[in-house]
Coordinates of C-alpha atoms and ligand atoms in Angstrom, one line a residue:
X35 CA 135.1 241.1 85.6
X36 CA 133.0 237.9 85.5
X37 CA 134.2 234.6 84.1
X38 CA 132.4 235.1 80.7
X39 CA 134.0 238.6 80.3
X40 CA 137.4 237.2 81.4
X41 CA 137.3 234.4 78.8
X42 CA 136.0 236.6 76.0
X43 CA 138.6 239.2 76.6
X44 CA 141.2 236.4 77.0
X45 CA 140.3 235.1 73.6
X46 CA 140.4 238.5 71.9
X47 CA 143.6 239.6 73.6
X48 CA 145.3 236.2 73.4
X49 CA 144.7 236.3 69.6
X50 CA 145.8 240.0 69.3
X51 CA 149.0 239.5 71.4
X52 CA 150.0 236.3 69.5
X53 CA 149.5 238.3 66.2
X54 CA 151.3 241.5 67.2
X55 CA 154.2 239.8 69.0
X56 CA 154.5 237.0 66.5
X57 CA 154.4 239.3 63.4
X58 CA 158.0 240.6 63.8
X59 CA 159.2 237.0 63.6
X60 CA 157.2 236.0 60.5
X61 CA 158.7 235.1 57.1
X62 CA 162.0 235.8 55.5
X63 CA 164.4 238.8 55.8
X64 CA 162.4 241.1 53.5
X65 CA 159.2 240.6 55.4
X66 CA 161.0 241.2 58.8
X67 CA 162.7 244.3 57.6
X68 CA 159.4 245.6 56.3
X69 CA 157.6 244.8 59.5
X70 CA 160.4 246.5 61.5
X71 CA 159.4 249.8 59.8
X72 CA 155.6 249.4 59.9
X73 CA 155.2 247.2 63.0
X74 CA 155.1 250.1 65.4
X75 CA 152.2 252.5 65.9
X76 CA 152.9 255.5 68.2
X77 CA 155.2 253.2 70.3
X78 CA 152.7 250.4 70.5
X79 CA 153.0 246.9 68.8
X80 CA 150.8 246.8 65.7
X81 CA 148.6 243.8 64.9
X82 CA 148.0 242.5 61.4
X83 CA 145.2 241.2 59.2
X84 CA 144.6 238.4 61.8
X85 CA 143.3 240.8 64.4
X86 CA 141.7 243.2 61.9
X87 CA 139.5 240.4 60.5
X88 CA 138.7 239.2 64.0
X89 CA 137.6 242.7 64.9
X90 CA 135.3 242.6 61.9
X91 CA 133.8 239.3 63.1
X92 CA 133.2 240.8 66.5
X93 CA 131.6 243.9 65.0
X94 CA 129.1 241.8 63.0
X95 CA 128.3 239.5 66.0
X96 CA 127.8 242.6 68.2
X97 CA 125.3 244.0 65.7
X98 CA 123.5 240.8 64.6
X99 CA 124.2 238.1 67.1
X100 CA 125.1 235.7 64.3
X101 CA 127.3 235.5 61.2
X102 CA 125.5 237.9 58.8
X103 CA 127.7 237.1 55.8
X104 CA 126.9 240.1 53.6
X105 CA 127.6 242.5 56.4
X106 CA 130.8 240.7 57.3
X107 CA 132.0 240.7 53.7
X108 CA 131.6 244.5 53.5
X109 CA 133.4 245.0 56.8
X110 CA 136.3 242.8 55.6
X111 CA 136.5 244.7 52.4
X112 CA 136.3 248.2 53.8
X113 CA 138.9 247.5 56.6
X114 CA 141.4 246.2 54.1
X115 CA 144.8 248.1 54.3
X116 CA 147.9 246.7 52.6
X117 CA 150.0 247.7 55.6
X118 CA 148.2 245.0 57.8
X119 CA 150.0 242.3 55.7
X120 CA 147.1 240.4 54.1
X121 CA 147.7 237.3 52.0
X122 CA 148.1 238.2 48.3
X123 CA 144.9 236.4 47.2
X124 CA 142.9 237.8 50.0
X125 CA 144.1 241.3 49.1
X126 CA 142.8 240.9 45.5
X127 CA 139.5 239.4 46.7
X128 CA 138.8 242.1 49.2
X129 CA 139.4 244.8 46.6
X130 CA 136.9 243.1 44.3
X131 CA 134.3 243.0 47.0
X132 CA 135.0 246.6 47.8
X133 CA 134.5 247.3 44.1
X134 CA 131.0 245.8 44.2
X135 CA 131.5 242.1 43.4
X136 CA 129.3 239.7 45.3
X137 CA 131.5 237.7 47.7
X138 CA 129.8 234.5 46.6
X139 CA 131.5 234.8 43.2
X140 CA 134.6 236.7 44.3
X141 CA 135.6 234.0 46.7
X142 CA 136.3 231.6 43.7
X143 CA 137.6 234.2 41.4
X144 CA 141.3 234.2 42.5
X145 CA 141.6 230.4 43.0
X146 CA 139.0 228.3 41.2
X147 CA 138.2 226.1 44.3
X148 CA 138.7 229.0 46.6
X149 CA 141.5 229.8 49.0
X150 CA 143.0 227.2 51.3
X151 CA 145.1 229.8 53.1
X152 CA 144.8 230.1 56.9
X153 CA 143.0 233.5 56.8
X154 CA 139.6 231.8 57.5
X155 CA 141.0 230.0 60.5
X156 CA 142.9 232.9 62.0
X157 CA 139.6 234.6 63.0
X158 CA 137.9 231.4 64.1
X159 CA 138.8 231.7 67.9
X160 CA 136.2 234.5 68.1
X161 CA 133.5 232.1 66.8
X162 CA 134.6 229.3 69.2
X163 CA 134.3 231.6 72.2
X164 CA 131.1 233.3 71.2
X165 CA 129.3 230.0 70.4
X166 CA 131.1 228.0 73.1
X167 CA 128.0 226.6 74.6
X168 CA 126.4 225.6 71.3
X169 CA 126.6 222.2 69.7
X170 CA 129.6 221.0 67.8
X171 CA 127.7 221.1 64.6
X172 CA 126.6 224.7 65.2
X173 CA 130.1 225.8 66.0
X174 CA 131.5 224.1 62.9
X175 CA 128.7 225.6 60.7
X176 CA 129.3 229.1 62.1
X177 CA 133.1 228.8 61.6
X178 CA 132.6 227.7 58.0
X179 CA 130.1 230.5 57.3
X180 CA 132.6 233.0 58.6
X181 CA 135.5 231.4 56.6
X182 CA 133.7 230.9 53.3
X183 CA 133.4 234.6 52.6
X184 CA 137.1 234.6 51.7
X185 CA 138.0 231.0 51.9
X186 CA 135.7 228.8 49.8
X187 CA 138.2 225.8 49.6
X188 CA 137.2 222.9 51.9
X189 CA 140.7 222.9 53.5
X190 CA 140.3 226.6 54.4
X191 CA 136.9 226.0 55.9
X192 CA 137.8 222.9 57.8
X193 CA 140.8 224.7 59.3
X194 CA 138.4 227.3 60.6
X195 CA 136.1 224.7 62.0
X196 CA 138.7 222.8 64.0
X197 CA 140.2 226.1 65.4
X198 CA 136.7 227.3 66.5
X199 CA 135.9 223.9 68.1
X200 CA 139.3 223.8 69.9
X201 CA 138.6 227.3 71.3
X202 CA 135.1 226.3 72.4
X203 CA 136.5 223.2 74.2
X204 CA 139.2 225.3 75.9
X205 CA 136.5 227.8 76.9
X206 CA 134.7 224.9 78.6
X207 CA 138.0 224.0 80.3
X208 CA 138.7 220.8 78.4
X209 CA 142.4 220.2 78.3
X210 CA 145.1 217.9 76.9
X211 CA 144.0 214.5 75.6
X212 CA 140.3 215.1 76.6
X213 CA 140.3 218.1 74.3
X214 CA 141.9 216.2 71.4
X215 CA 139.5 213.3 71.9
X216 CA 136.5 215.6 71.7
X217 CA 137.9 217.1 68.5
X218 CA 138.5 213.7 67.0
X219 CA 134.9 212.7 67.7
X220 CA 133.8 215.1 64.9
X221 CA 133.5 214.4 61.2
X222 CA 136.8 215.9 60.3
X223 CA 138.4 215.6 56.8
X224 CA 141.1 213.0 56.4
X225 CA 144.0 215.5 55.9
X226 CA 143.4 217.2 59.2
X227 CA 142.4 213.9 61.0
X228 CA 145.8 212.3 60.2
X229 CA 147.6 215.3 61.7
X230 CA 145.3 215.4 64.8
X231 CA 145.9 211.6 65.3
X232 CA 149.6 212.3 65.3
X233 CA 149.0 215.0 68.0
X234 CA 147.1 212.4 70.0
X235 CA 150.0 210.0 69.7
X236 CA 152.5 212.6 70.8
X237 CA 150.4 213.4 73.8
X238 CA 150.3 209.7 74.8
X239 CA 154.0 209.2 74.4
X240 CA 157.0 210.3 76.4
X241 CA 158.7 211.5 73.3
X242 CA 160.4 214.9 73.4
X243 CA 158.7 217.0 70.7
X244 CA 160.9 219.9 69.7
X245 CA 160.1 222.9 67.4
X246 CA 161.8 221.3 64.4
X247 CA 159.6 218.1 64.7
X248 CA 156.5 220.2 65.0
X249 CA 157.6 222.2 61.9
X250 CA 158.4 219.1 59.9
X251 CA 155.3 216.9 60.8
X252 CA 152.5 219.5 61.4
X253 CA 153.8 222.4 59.3
X254 CA 154.4 226.2 59.8
X255 CA 153.1 227.6 56.5
X256 CA 150.4 230.0 55.3
X257 CA 148.1 227.2 54.1
X258 CA 145.5 226.2 56.7
X259 CA 146.6 222.5 56.6
X260 CA 150.1 223.6 57.4
X261 CA 149.3 225.8 60.4
X262 CA 146.0 225.0 62.1
X263 CA 147.0 221.7 63.7
X264 CA 150.3 223.2 64.6
X265 CA 148.5 226.0 66.5
X266 CA 146.2 223.4 68.2
X267 CA 149.2 221.3 69.3
X268 CA 151.0 224.3 70.7
X269 CA 147.9 225.5 72.5
X270 CA 147.0 222.2 74.0
X271 CA 150.5 221.6 75.3
X272 CA 150.6 225.2 76.9
X273 CA 147.2 225.5 78.4
X274 CA 148.6 225.1 81.9
X275 CA 151.8 227.2 81.1
X276 CA 152.6 230.9 80.9
X277 CA 151.4 232.7 77.8
X278 CA 155.0 233.8 77.1
X279 CA 156.1 230.1 76.9
X280 CA 153.4 229.6 74.2
X281 CA 154.7 232.6 72.3
X282 CA 158.3 231.4 72.5
X283 CA 157.3 228.0 71.1
X284 CA 155.5 229.7 68.2
X285 CA 158.5 231.8 67.5
X286 CA 160.8 228.7 67.5
X287 CA 158.5 226.9 65.1
X288 CA 159.1 229.8 62.7
X289 CA 157.2 230.4 59.4
X290 CA 153.7 232.0 59.7
X291 CA 154.4 233.0 63.3
X292 CA 151.8 235.7 63.7
X293 CA 148.9 233.4 62.6
X294 CA 150.1 230.3 64.5
X295 CA 150.5 232.5 67.6
X296 CA 147.1 234.3 67.0
X297 CA 145.2 230.9 66.8
X298 CA 147.1 229.3 69.7
X299 CA 146.9 232.5 71.7
X300 CA 143.1 232.8 71.2
X301 CA 142.7 229.2 72.3
X302 CA 144.9 229.8 75.4
X303 CA 143.0 232.9 76.3
X304 CA 139.6 231.1 76.1
X305 CA 140.8 228.7 78.8
X306 CA 142.9 231.0 81.0
X307 CA 141.2 234.4 80.6
X308 CA 142.4 237.9 80.2
X309 CA 143.6 238.2 83.8
X310 CA 146.4 235.6 83.2
X311 CA 147.8 237.4 80.1
X312 CA 151.1 239.2 80.8
X313 CA 150.5 242.9 81.7
X314 CA 153.7 244.0 80.0
X315 CA 152.5 242.7 76.7
X316 CA 148.9 244.0 77.2
X317 CA 150.3 247.5 77.9
X318 CA 152.1 247.6 74.6
X319 CA 149.3 246.4 72.3
X320 CA 147.9 248.8 69.7
X321 CA 144.3 250.1 70.4
X322 CA 143.9 248.3 73.7
X323 CA 140.9 250.4 74.8
X324 CA 139.1 249.8 71.5
X325 CA 139.6 246.0 71.7
X326 CA 138.5 246.1 75.3
X327 CA 135.2 247.8 74.6
X328 CA 134.4 245.6 71.6
X329 CA 135.1 242.5 73.7
X330 CA 133.0 243.7 76.6
X331 CA 130.2 244.3 74.2
X332 CA 130.6 240.8 72.7
X333 CA 130.4 239.3 76.2
X334 CA 127.2 241.1 76.9
X335 CA 125.8 239.9 73.6
X336 CA 126.5 236.3 74.6
X337 CA 124.5 236.9 77.8
X338 CA 121.6 238.3 75.8
X339 CA 121.8 235.4 73.3
X340 CA 121.7 232.8 76.1
X341 CA 118.8 234.4 77.8
X342 CA 117.0 234.5 74.4
X343 CA 116.4 238.2 74.6
X344 CA 118.0 238.8 71.1
X345 CA 115.6 240.8 68.9
Ligands
LIG189 N1 150.4 237.5 54.1 C1 150.9 237.2 55.2 N2 152.2 237.1 55.3 C2 153.1 237.4 54.2 C3 153.8 236.1 54.0 C4 154.0 235.8 52.6 C5 154.5 234.4 52.5 N3 156.0 234.3 52.5 C6 153.9 233.6 51.4 O1 154.2 232.4 51.3 O2 153.0 234.1 50.7 N4 150.2 237.0 56.3 C7 148.8 236.9 56.3 O3 148.3 236.0 55.3 C8 147.9 234.8 55.9 C9 146.4 234.6 55.6 O4 146.3 234.6 54.3 P1 144.9 234.3 53.6 O5 143.9 235.3 54.1 O6 144.6 232.9 53.7 O7 145.3 234.7 52.1 P2 145.2 234.0 50.7 O8 145.8 234.8 49.7 O9 143.8 233.6 50.5 O10 146.0 232.6 50.9 C10 147.4 232.7 51.2 C11 148.2 232.1 50.1 O11 148.1 230.7 50.1 C12 148.2 230.3 48.7 N5 146.9 229.7 48.3 C13 145.7 229.7 48.9 N6 144.8 229.1 48.3 C14 145.3 228.5 47.2 C15 144.9 227.7 46.1 N7 143.6 227.3 46.0 N8 145.7 227.4 45.1 C16 147.0 227.8 45.2 N9 147.6 228.6 46.2 C17 146.7 228.9 47.2 C18 148.5 231.5 47.9 O12 149.9 231.6 47.8 C19 147.9 232.6 48.8 O13 148.5 233.9 48.5 C20 148.2 234.9 57.3 O14 149.5 234.3 57.6 C21 148.2 236.3 57.6 O15 149.0 236.7 58.7
LIG190 MG1 148.9 238.5 59.7
LIG191 MG1 150.4 235.2 59.2

């Protein structure tokens, strides 16, 4: 396995492991009991909407080499299954697209300004790794194009952009304060900038930052603004640690654990690669062979794209 394959597989499996092993810890009692019954597939750990939508992004990139929005909208809609635990607005929206509505109108039909949920950001690590060697502006644009199909709200799109950029920086082996500095050099909206500046302050200080403080200051909710910077902070502080430590921290932060762990796990995997992911978790993930072949294909497509052989 070459470095590019290792990093692409690392991104995809880091995301899927975070999702599948975070999901049983998400939400309140009812959600946990429900996931106890449907979170198992033939003895394997099932992933949720986070991984399903990421698979759809990979499929469209493998076919077109860029974000072909109409194709991606159809894939999101036809893959929708309630049992993957989609957000309630996303579920309604995807049913409308499946019923024939144009995504350009459907994406503002549930919430007038579009969704600010973290569903656009949870699939953004794929964009960050695939476009890792492109410019910051290109990475941000691609992430927003991918997000806007379901998340037209500025906060939903900006969350996707910063997750994609963080993944791209991790892919290029930027770490810690250098990574956060690179992120802050972009034209990021004030709401996210304030939280990222707090992250920078924490990294510069000798303060002990526990899960409760992360939860209180950065958030742990289903809105992109309450989860994207949380995932970035956890990823940046665990890039040189074991993947299981990252997962433990996500579980301690509580709330939207599958999505925070999927985003942080994808970023971690882009830096550390597939080979550093824990085998005992990889062996238990649902549809591992399918994810592997999709990811290998994605890695090959990057090679073709870089060598300008894309037809
Ligand atoms: N759905 C789940 N988990 C179930 C947890 C339910 C939870 N207790 C709750 O608070 O709802 N997980 C999956 O959903 C998340 C991704 O969601 P996505 O794709 O962003 O969905 P949606 O429906 O677009 O947005 C989520 C909710 O955010 C609120 N919201 C969004 N935009 C809004 C707006 N403009 N105005 C008002 N509210 C808005 C709504 O409550 C949406 O339902 C991931 O965690 C994934 O794992
Ligand atoms: Mg989910
Ligand atoms: Mg979630």
